[in-house]
CSV table of C-alpha atoms in Angstrom, one decimal:
chain,number,residue,atom,x,y,z
A,155,UNK,CA,90.1,-128.0,-74.2
A,156,UNK,CA,93.6,-126.1,-73.7
A,157,UNK,CA,94.8,-122.8,-75.1
A,158,UNK,CA,97.5,-120.2,-75.3
A,159,UNK,CA,96.6,-116.6,-74.5
A,160,UNK,CA,99.3,-114.2,-75.3
A,161,UNK,CA,99.5,-110.4,-74.3
A,162,UNK,CA,101.6,-108.3,-76.7
A,163,UNK,CA,101.0,-105.4,-74.5
A,164,UNK,CA,102.9,-107.2,-71.6
A,165,UNK,CA,105.8,-108.6,-73.8
A,166,UNK,CA,109.2,-106.9,-73.3
A,167,UNK,CA,111.4,-108.9,-75.8
A,168,UNK,CA,113.2,-110.6,-72.8
A,169,UNK,CA,113.2,-113.6,-74.7
A,170,UNK,CA,113.3,-116.1,-71.9
A,171,UNK,CA,110.2,-118.3,-73.4
A,172,UNK,CA,112.7,-118.5,-76.2
A,173,UNK,CA,115.6,-119.8,-74.0
A,174,UNK,CA,113.7,-121.9,-71.8
A,175,UNK,CA,112.1,-123.9,-75.1
A,176,UNK,CA,115.6,-124.3,-76.1
A,177,UNK,CA,116.9,-125.6,-73.1
A,178,UNK,CA,113.9,-128.1,-72.8
A,179,UNK,CA,114.2,-129.4,-76.3
A,180,UNK,CA,117.8,-129.5,-77.3
A,181,UNK,CA,119.6,-132.7,-76.9
A,182,UNK,CA,116.5,-133.9,-74.8
A,183,UNK,CA,114.4,-136.6,-75.9
A,184,UNK,CA,111.0,-136.4,-75.2
A,185,UNK,CA,109.7,-139.2,-77.1
A,186,UNK,CA,106.9,-140.0,-78.3
A,187,UNK,CA,106.5,-136.3,-78.5
A,188,UNK,CA,109.4,-135.3,-79.7
A,189,UNK,CA,113.1,-135.8,-80.8
A,190,UNK,CA,116.0,-133.6,-79.9
A,191,UNK,CA,115.7,-130.3,-81.2
A,192,UNK,CA,119.2,-129.0,-82.7
A,193,UNK,CA,120.9,-126.2,-81.2
A,194,UNK,CA,120.6,-123.9,-84.3
A,195,UNK,CA,118.2,-123.4,-87.1
A,196,UNK,CA,115.2,-124.0,-85.3
A,197,UNK,CA,113.1,-121.8,-83.2
A,198,UNK,CA,109.6,-123.6,-82.3
A,199,UNK,CA,109.0,-120.1,-80.1
A,200,UNK,CA,110.5,-117.3,-81.4
A,201,UNK,CA,110.0,-113.6,-80.3
A,202,UNK,CA,109.3,-111.6,-83.4
A,203,UNK,CA,110.8,-107.6,-82.9
A,204,UNK,CA,109.4,-104.8,-85.1
A,205,UNK,CA,110.1,-101.7,-85.3
A,206,UNK,CA,107.6,-99.0,-85.9
A,207,UNK,CA,107.6,-95.4,-86.9
A,208,UNK,CA,110.3,-92.8,-87.8
A,209,UNK,CA,112.8,-91.2,-85.6
A,210,UNK,CA,112.1,-89.4,-82.9
A,211,UNK,CA,108.5,-91.5,-82.4
A,212,UNK,CA,109.6,-95.1,-82.5
A,213,UNK,CA,108.4,-97.9,-80.5
A,214,UNK,CA,109.4,-101.4,-80.7
A,215,UNK,CA,106.8,-104.5,-81.2
A,216,UNK,CA,107.2,-108.1,-79.8
A,217,UNK,CA,105.2,-110.9,-80.5
A,218,UNK,CA,105.8,-114.3,-79.4
A,219,UNK,CA,105.0,-116.6,-81.9
A,220,UNK,CA,104.7,-120.5,-82.1
A,221,UNK,CA,103.0,-123.4,-83.6
A,222,UNK,CA,99.0,-122.2,-83.5
A,223,UNK,CA,97.9,-125.8,-82.8
A,224,UNK,CA,95.1,-125.0,-85.7
A,225,UNK,CA,91.9,-126.6,-85.7
A,226,UNK,CA,92.3,-127.1,-89.3
A,227,UNK,CA,95.6,-127.6,-89.2
A,228,UNK,CA,97.3,-127.8,-92.8
A,229,UNK,CA,100.5,-130.0,-91.1
A,230,UNK,CA,97.8,-132.8,-90.3
A,231,UNK,CA,96.4,-132.6,-94.1
A,232,UNK,CA,99.7,-132.8,-95.3
A,233,UNK,CA,100.5,-136.0,-93.1
A,234,UNK,CA,100.3,-139.6,-93.9
A,235,UNK,CA,99.7,-142.5,-91.4
A,236,UNK,CA,98.5,-140.6,-88.9
A,237,UNK,CA,101.8,-138.7,-88.4
A,238,UNK,CA,100.3,-135.2,-86.8
A,239,UNK,CA,97.4,-135.9,-84.7
A,240,UNK,CA,95.2,-133.6,-82.4
A,241,UNK,CA,95.3,-134.8,-78.3
A,242,UNK,CA,92.1,-134.3,-76.6
A,243,UNK,CA,93.6,-131.0,-74.7
A,244,UNK,CA,93.8,-129.3,-78.2
A,245,UNK,CA,97.6,-129.5,-78.7
A,246,UNK,CA,98.5,-130.6,-82.1
A,247,UNK,CA,101.6,-133.0,-82.0
A,248,UNK,CA,103.8,-134.4,-84.5
A,249,UNK,CA,104.5,-138.4,-84.1
A,250,UNK,CA,108.7,-138.2,-84.6
A,251,UNK,CA,108.2,-141.9,-85.8
A,252,UNK,CA,105.6,-141.9,-87.9
A,253,UNK,CA,106.3,-138.3,-89.3
A,254,UNK,CA,110.0,-139.4,-90.6
A,255,UNK,CA,110.6,-138.6,-94.4
A,256,UNK,CA,107.3,-136.4,-94.6
A,257,UNK,CA,108.9,-133.0,-95.7
A,258,UNK,CA,105.4,-132.2,-96.8
A,259,UNK,CA,104.4,-131.6,-93.1
A,260,UNK,CA,107.0,-129.2,-92.5
A,261,UNK,CA,106.1,-127.3,-95.5
A,262,UNK,CA,102.3,-127.2,-95.3
A,263,UNK,CA,102.6,-124.9,-92.6
A,264,UNK,CA,101.9,-121.2,-93.5
A,265,UNK,CA,103.1,-119.9,-90.3
A,266,UNK,CA,106.4,-121.4,-91.1
A,267,UNK,CA,106.4,-123.0,-87.0
A,268,UNK,CA,107.0,-126.6,-88.6
A,269,UNK,CA,110.6,-127.0,-89.3
A,270,UNK,CA,112.7,-129.4,-91.2
A,271,UNK,CA,115.3,-131.7,-89.3
A,272,UNK,CA,117.9,-132.6,-92.1
A,273,UNK,CA,119.7,-134.9,-89.7
A,274,UNK,CA,116.7,-136.6,-88.3
A,275,UNK,CA,114.8,-136.4,-91.7
A,276,UNK,CA,111.8,-135.5,-89.5
A,277,UNK,CA,109.4,-132.4,-89.0
A,278,UNK,CA,109.3,-130.6,-85.8
A,279,UNK,CA,107.8,-128.2,-84.0
A,280,UNK,CA,106.3,-126.8,-80.5
A,281,UNK,CA,104.3,-129.5,-78.4
A,282,UNK,CA,103.3,-127.1,-75.8
A,283,UNK,CA,105.5,-129.4,-73.7
A,284,UNK,CA,103.2,-132.3,-73.8
A,285,UNK,CA,105.8,-134.5,-72.0
A,286,UNK,CA,105.6,-132.0,-68.7
A,287,UNK,CA,101.9,-131.7,-69.0
A,288,UNK,CA,101.7,-135.5,-68.6
A,289,UNK,CA,103.8,-135.4,-66.0
A,290,UNK,CA,101.8,-133.0,-64.1
A,291,UNK,CA,103.0,-129.6,-64.9
A,292,UNK,CA,100.0,-127.0,-65.2
A,293,UNK,CA,102.1,-125.0,-68.0
A,294,UNK,CA,104.6,-125.3,-70.8
A,295,UNK,CA,108.2,-124.2,-69.9
A,296,UNK,CA,107.3,-121.1,-72.2
A,297,UNK,CA,105.0,-119.7,-69.8
A,298,UNK,CA,106.3,-120.5,-66.4
A,299,UNK,CA,109.1,-118.4,-67.5
A,300,UNK,CA,107.2,-115.4,-68.5
A,301,UNK,CA,107.8,-112.8,-65.7
A,302,UNK,CA,105.4,-110.6,-67.0
A,303,UNK,CA,102.4,-112.8,-67.8
A,304,UNK,CA,102.4,-112.1,-71.6
A,305,UNK,CA,102.1,-115.6,-71.7
A,306,UNK,CA,99.8,-118.0,-70.5
A,307,UNK,CA,98.2,-121.2,-70.9
A,308,UNK,CA,95.3,-123.1,-69.4
A,309,UNK,CA,91.5,-124.3,-70.0
A,310,UNK,CA,89.5,-121.7,-72.6
A,311,UNK,CA,86.9,-121.8,-70.3
A,312,UNK,CA,89.4,-119.6,-68.0
A,313,UNK,CA,89.9,-117.2,-70.4
A,314,UNK,CA,86.4,-116.6,-71.4
A,315,UNK,CA,85.9,-112.9,-69.9
A,316,UNK,CA,88.8,-111.9,-72.2
A,317,UNK,CA,89.0,-113.7,-75.4
A,318,UNK,CA,86.0,-111.1,-76.5
A,319,UNK,CA,88.9,-108.8,-77.1
A,320,UNK,CA,91.4,-111.3,-78.9
A,321,UNK,CA,92.2,-111.9,-82.2
A,322,UNK,CA,94.2,-114.6,-84.1
A,323,UNK,CA,97.3,-114.4,-86.1
A,324,UNK,CA,96.5,-114.7,-89.9
A,325,UNK,CA,92.9,-115.6,-89.8
A,326,UNK,CA,92.7,-115.5,-93.4
A,327,UNK,CA,94.7,-118.6,-93.7
A,328,UNK,CA,91.3,-120.6,-93.0
A,329,UNK,CA,93.4,-122.5,-90.1
A,330,UNK,CA,91.4,-121.9,-87.0
A,331,UNK,CA,94.8,-121.0,-85.1
A,332,UNK,CA,94.3,-122.0,-81.5
A,333,UNK,CA,96.2,-119.5,-79.8
A,334,UNK,CA,94.8,-116.2,-79.1
A,335,UNK,CA,96.2,-112.8,-78.8
A,336,UNK,CA,95.7,-109.6,-77.1
A,337,UNK,CA,96.6,-105.9,-78.1
A,338,UNK,CA,98.4,-107.0,-81.3
A,339,UNK,CA,99.8,-103.8,-82.6
A,340,UNK,CA,97.6,-101.8,-84.8
A,341,UNK,CA,99.0,-98.3,-86.3
A,342,UNK,CA,100.2,-95.1,-84.3
A,343,UNK,CA,100.5,-91.6,-84.8
A,344,UNK,CA,102.9,-89.7,-83.3
A,345,UNK,CA,103.7,-85.9,-82.6
A,346,UNK,CA,104.6,-82.8,-81.3
A,347,UNK,CA,102.8,-79.5,-80.4
A,348,UNK,CA,105.1,-76.2,-80.3
A,349,UNK,CA,105.3,-72.3,-80.1
A,350,UNK,CA,108.2,-71.8,-82.6
A,351,UNK,CA,108.3,-68.2,-82.0
A,352,UNK,CA,108.9,-68.6,-78.7
A,353,UNK,CA,110.7,-71.8,-79.2
A,354,UNK,CA,108.4,-73.6,-76.4
A,355,UNK,CA,107.1,-76.9,-76.8
A,356,UNK,CA,102.7,-76.5,-75.7
A,357,UNK,CA,101.8,-78.5,-72.8
A,358,UNK,CA,98.1,-79.5,-72.6
A,359,UNK,CA,97.1,-79.0,-75.9
A,360,UNK,CA,94.0,-80.9,-76.6
A,361,UNK,CA,94.7,-83.0,-80.1
A,362,UNK,CA,91.6,-84.7,-81.8
A,363,UNK,CA,92.5,-87.0,-84.8
A,364,UNK,CA,89.7,-87.5,-87.0
A,365,UNK,CA,89.3,-90.3,-89.5
A,366,UNK,CA,88.4,-88.7,-93.0
A,367,UNK,CA,86.3,-91.6,-94.0
A,368,UNK,CA,83.8,-92.1,-91.2
A,369,UNK,CA,84.6,-88.7,-89.2
A,370,UNK,CA,85.1,-90.5,-86.0
A,371,UNK,CA,87.2,-88.8,-83.7
A,372,UNK,CA,89.6,-89.3,-80.6
A,373,UNK,CA,91.3,-86.8,-78.4
A,374,UNK,CA,94.2,-86.6,-76.2
A,375,UNK,CA,96.5,-83.8,-74.6
A,376,UNK,CA,100.1,-82.9,-75.3
A,377,UNK,CA,102.3,-83.8,-72.5
A,378,UNK,CA,104.7,-82.4,-70.5
A,379,UNK,CA,107.4,-82.7,-73.9
A,380,UNK,CA,104.8,-81.5,-75.9
A,381,UNK,CA,104.6,-85.1,-77.2
A,382,UNK,CA,101.3,-86.6,-78.1
A,383,UNK,CA,100.4,-90.2,-79.2
A,384,UNK,CA,97.4,-91.9,-81.2
A,385,UNK,CA,97.9,-95.7,-80.5
A,386,UNK,CA,96.2,-98.7,-81.5
A,387,UNK,CA,94.4,-96.9,-84.4
A,388,UNK,CA,93.0,-98.3,-87.7
A,389,UNK,CA,94.8,-97.9,-90.9
A,390,UNK,CA,93.2,-95.0,-92.3
A,391,UNK,CA,93.6,-91.4,-93.5
A,392,UNK,CA,93.3,-88.4,-90.9
A,393,UNK,CA,93.1,-85.2,-90.0
A,394,UNK,CA,94.5,-83.7,-87.2
A,395,UNK,CA,93.0,-80.7,-85.1
A,396,UNK,CA,94.9,-78.8,-82.5
A,397,UNK,CA,93.1,-76.4,-79.9
A,398,UNK,CA,95.3,-74.4,-76.9
A,399,UNK,CA,94.3,-71.7,-74.7
A,400,UNK,CA,96.0,-68.5,-76.1
A,401,UNK,CA,96.4,-70.2,-79.6
A,402,UNK,CA,94.3,-70.2,-82.8
A,403,UNK,CA,93.1,-73.9,-83.6
A,404,UNK,CA,95.0,-75.6,-86.2
A,405,UNK,CA,93.6,-78.4,-88.6
A,406,UNK,CA,96.4,-80.4,-90.5
A,407,UNK,CA,95.3,-83.2,-93.0
A,408,UNK,CA,98.1,-83.5,-95.5
A,409,UNK,CA,99.6,-86.5,-95.8
A,410,UNK,CA,98.6,-88.0,-92.2
A,411,UNK,CA,97.8,-91.6,-93.0
A,412,UNK,CA,98.8,-94.8,-91.4
A,413,UNK,CA,97.4,-97.0,-94.3
A,414,UNK,CA,100.7,-98.7,-94.9
A,415,UNK,CA,102.9,-97.8,-91.7
A,416,UNK,CA,102.8,-96.1,-88.1
A,417,UNK,CA,103.4,-92.2,-88.5
A,418,UNK,CA,105.2,-89.5,-86.9
A,419,UNK,CA,104.1,-86.4,-88.2
A,420,UNK,CA,106.6,-84.1,-86.6
A,421,UNK,CA,105.9,-80.2,-85.1
A,422,UNK,CA,102.6,-79.1,-85.5
A,423,UNK,CA,103.1,-75.3,-84.8
A,424,UNK,CA,100.3,-73.1,-83.6
A,425,UNK,CA,100.3,-69.2,-83.2
A,426,UNK,CA,99.1,-66.7,-80.9
A,427,UNK,CA,95.8,-65.4,-81.2
């Protein structure tokens, strides 16, 4: 059984995967797996870009998303006459001939990764480049084009050591998605430690983040710019305690919540002891 493993932490948003997918499928007929993809209106693989945080603590997360090749694929359930099928390697494929006129196949996908081709009157989506795999390729073109190994493809057994930490996109859909994701973005808190009286940042201050509900803590230090970051944390309410040599410790808890968004707490001022 084959699978995609996508490491979001390695994706830099270059969109090479997206471009080569278009190159492979636009104006190319790969029957019986896929009819030509239109030049516009469809992205069988797209890189979702999301800005996070507040100025100046801002990051951008890039998440490649394609058909999830689900175990309980809604598109397959909606199809008539076997128009959608699962190959022995696990890839879910739409038969362009049998699927003609079956718009319900496109409408069934909760990930919105099955597209309706109005001109050809067919639903279309990622095939995992099944035509290339059957021609001897070991990976689809999107994986071959990824310079940072953010996208990988292979036998699920080859990734066994990594998949304990992997996640699925929207498992609540109940579709049993077959694509594994590593390092899906969670929340972050960023800020700055400074001595406002001296108008200087404080380097090497110990910053302790405490989950208000569980009491669990994480620690970091302010860097050479006085900045600190807590990354990949859960949506929750927190308090922050800062300690630095020669300064009085300070705890801040007002409005430190990542329940709804990533957070820049701004400058936390310390005062001389």
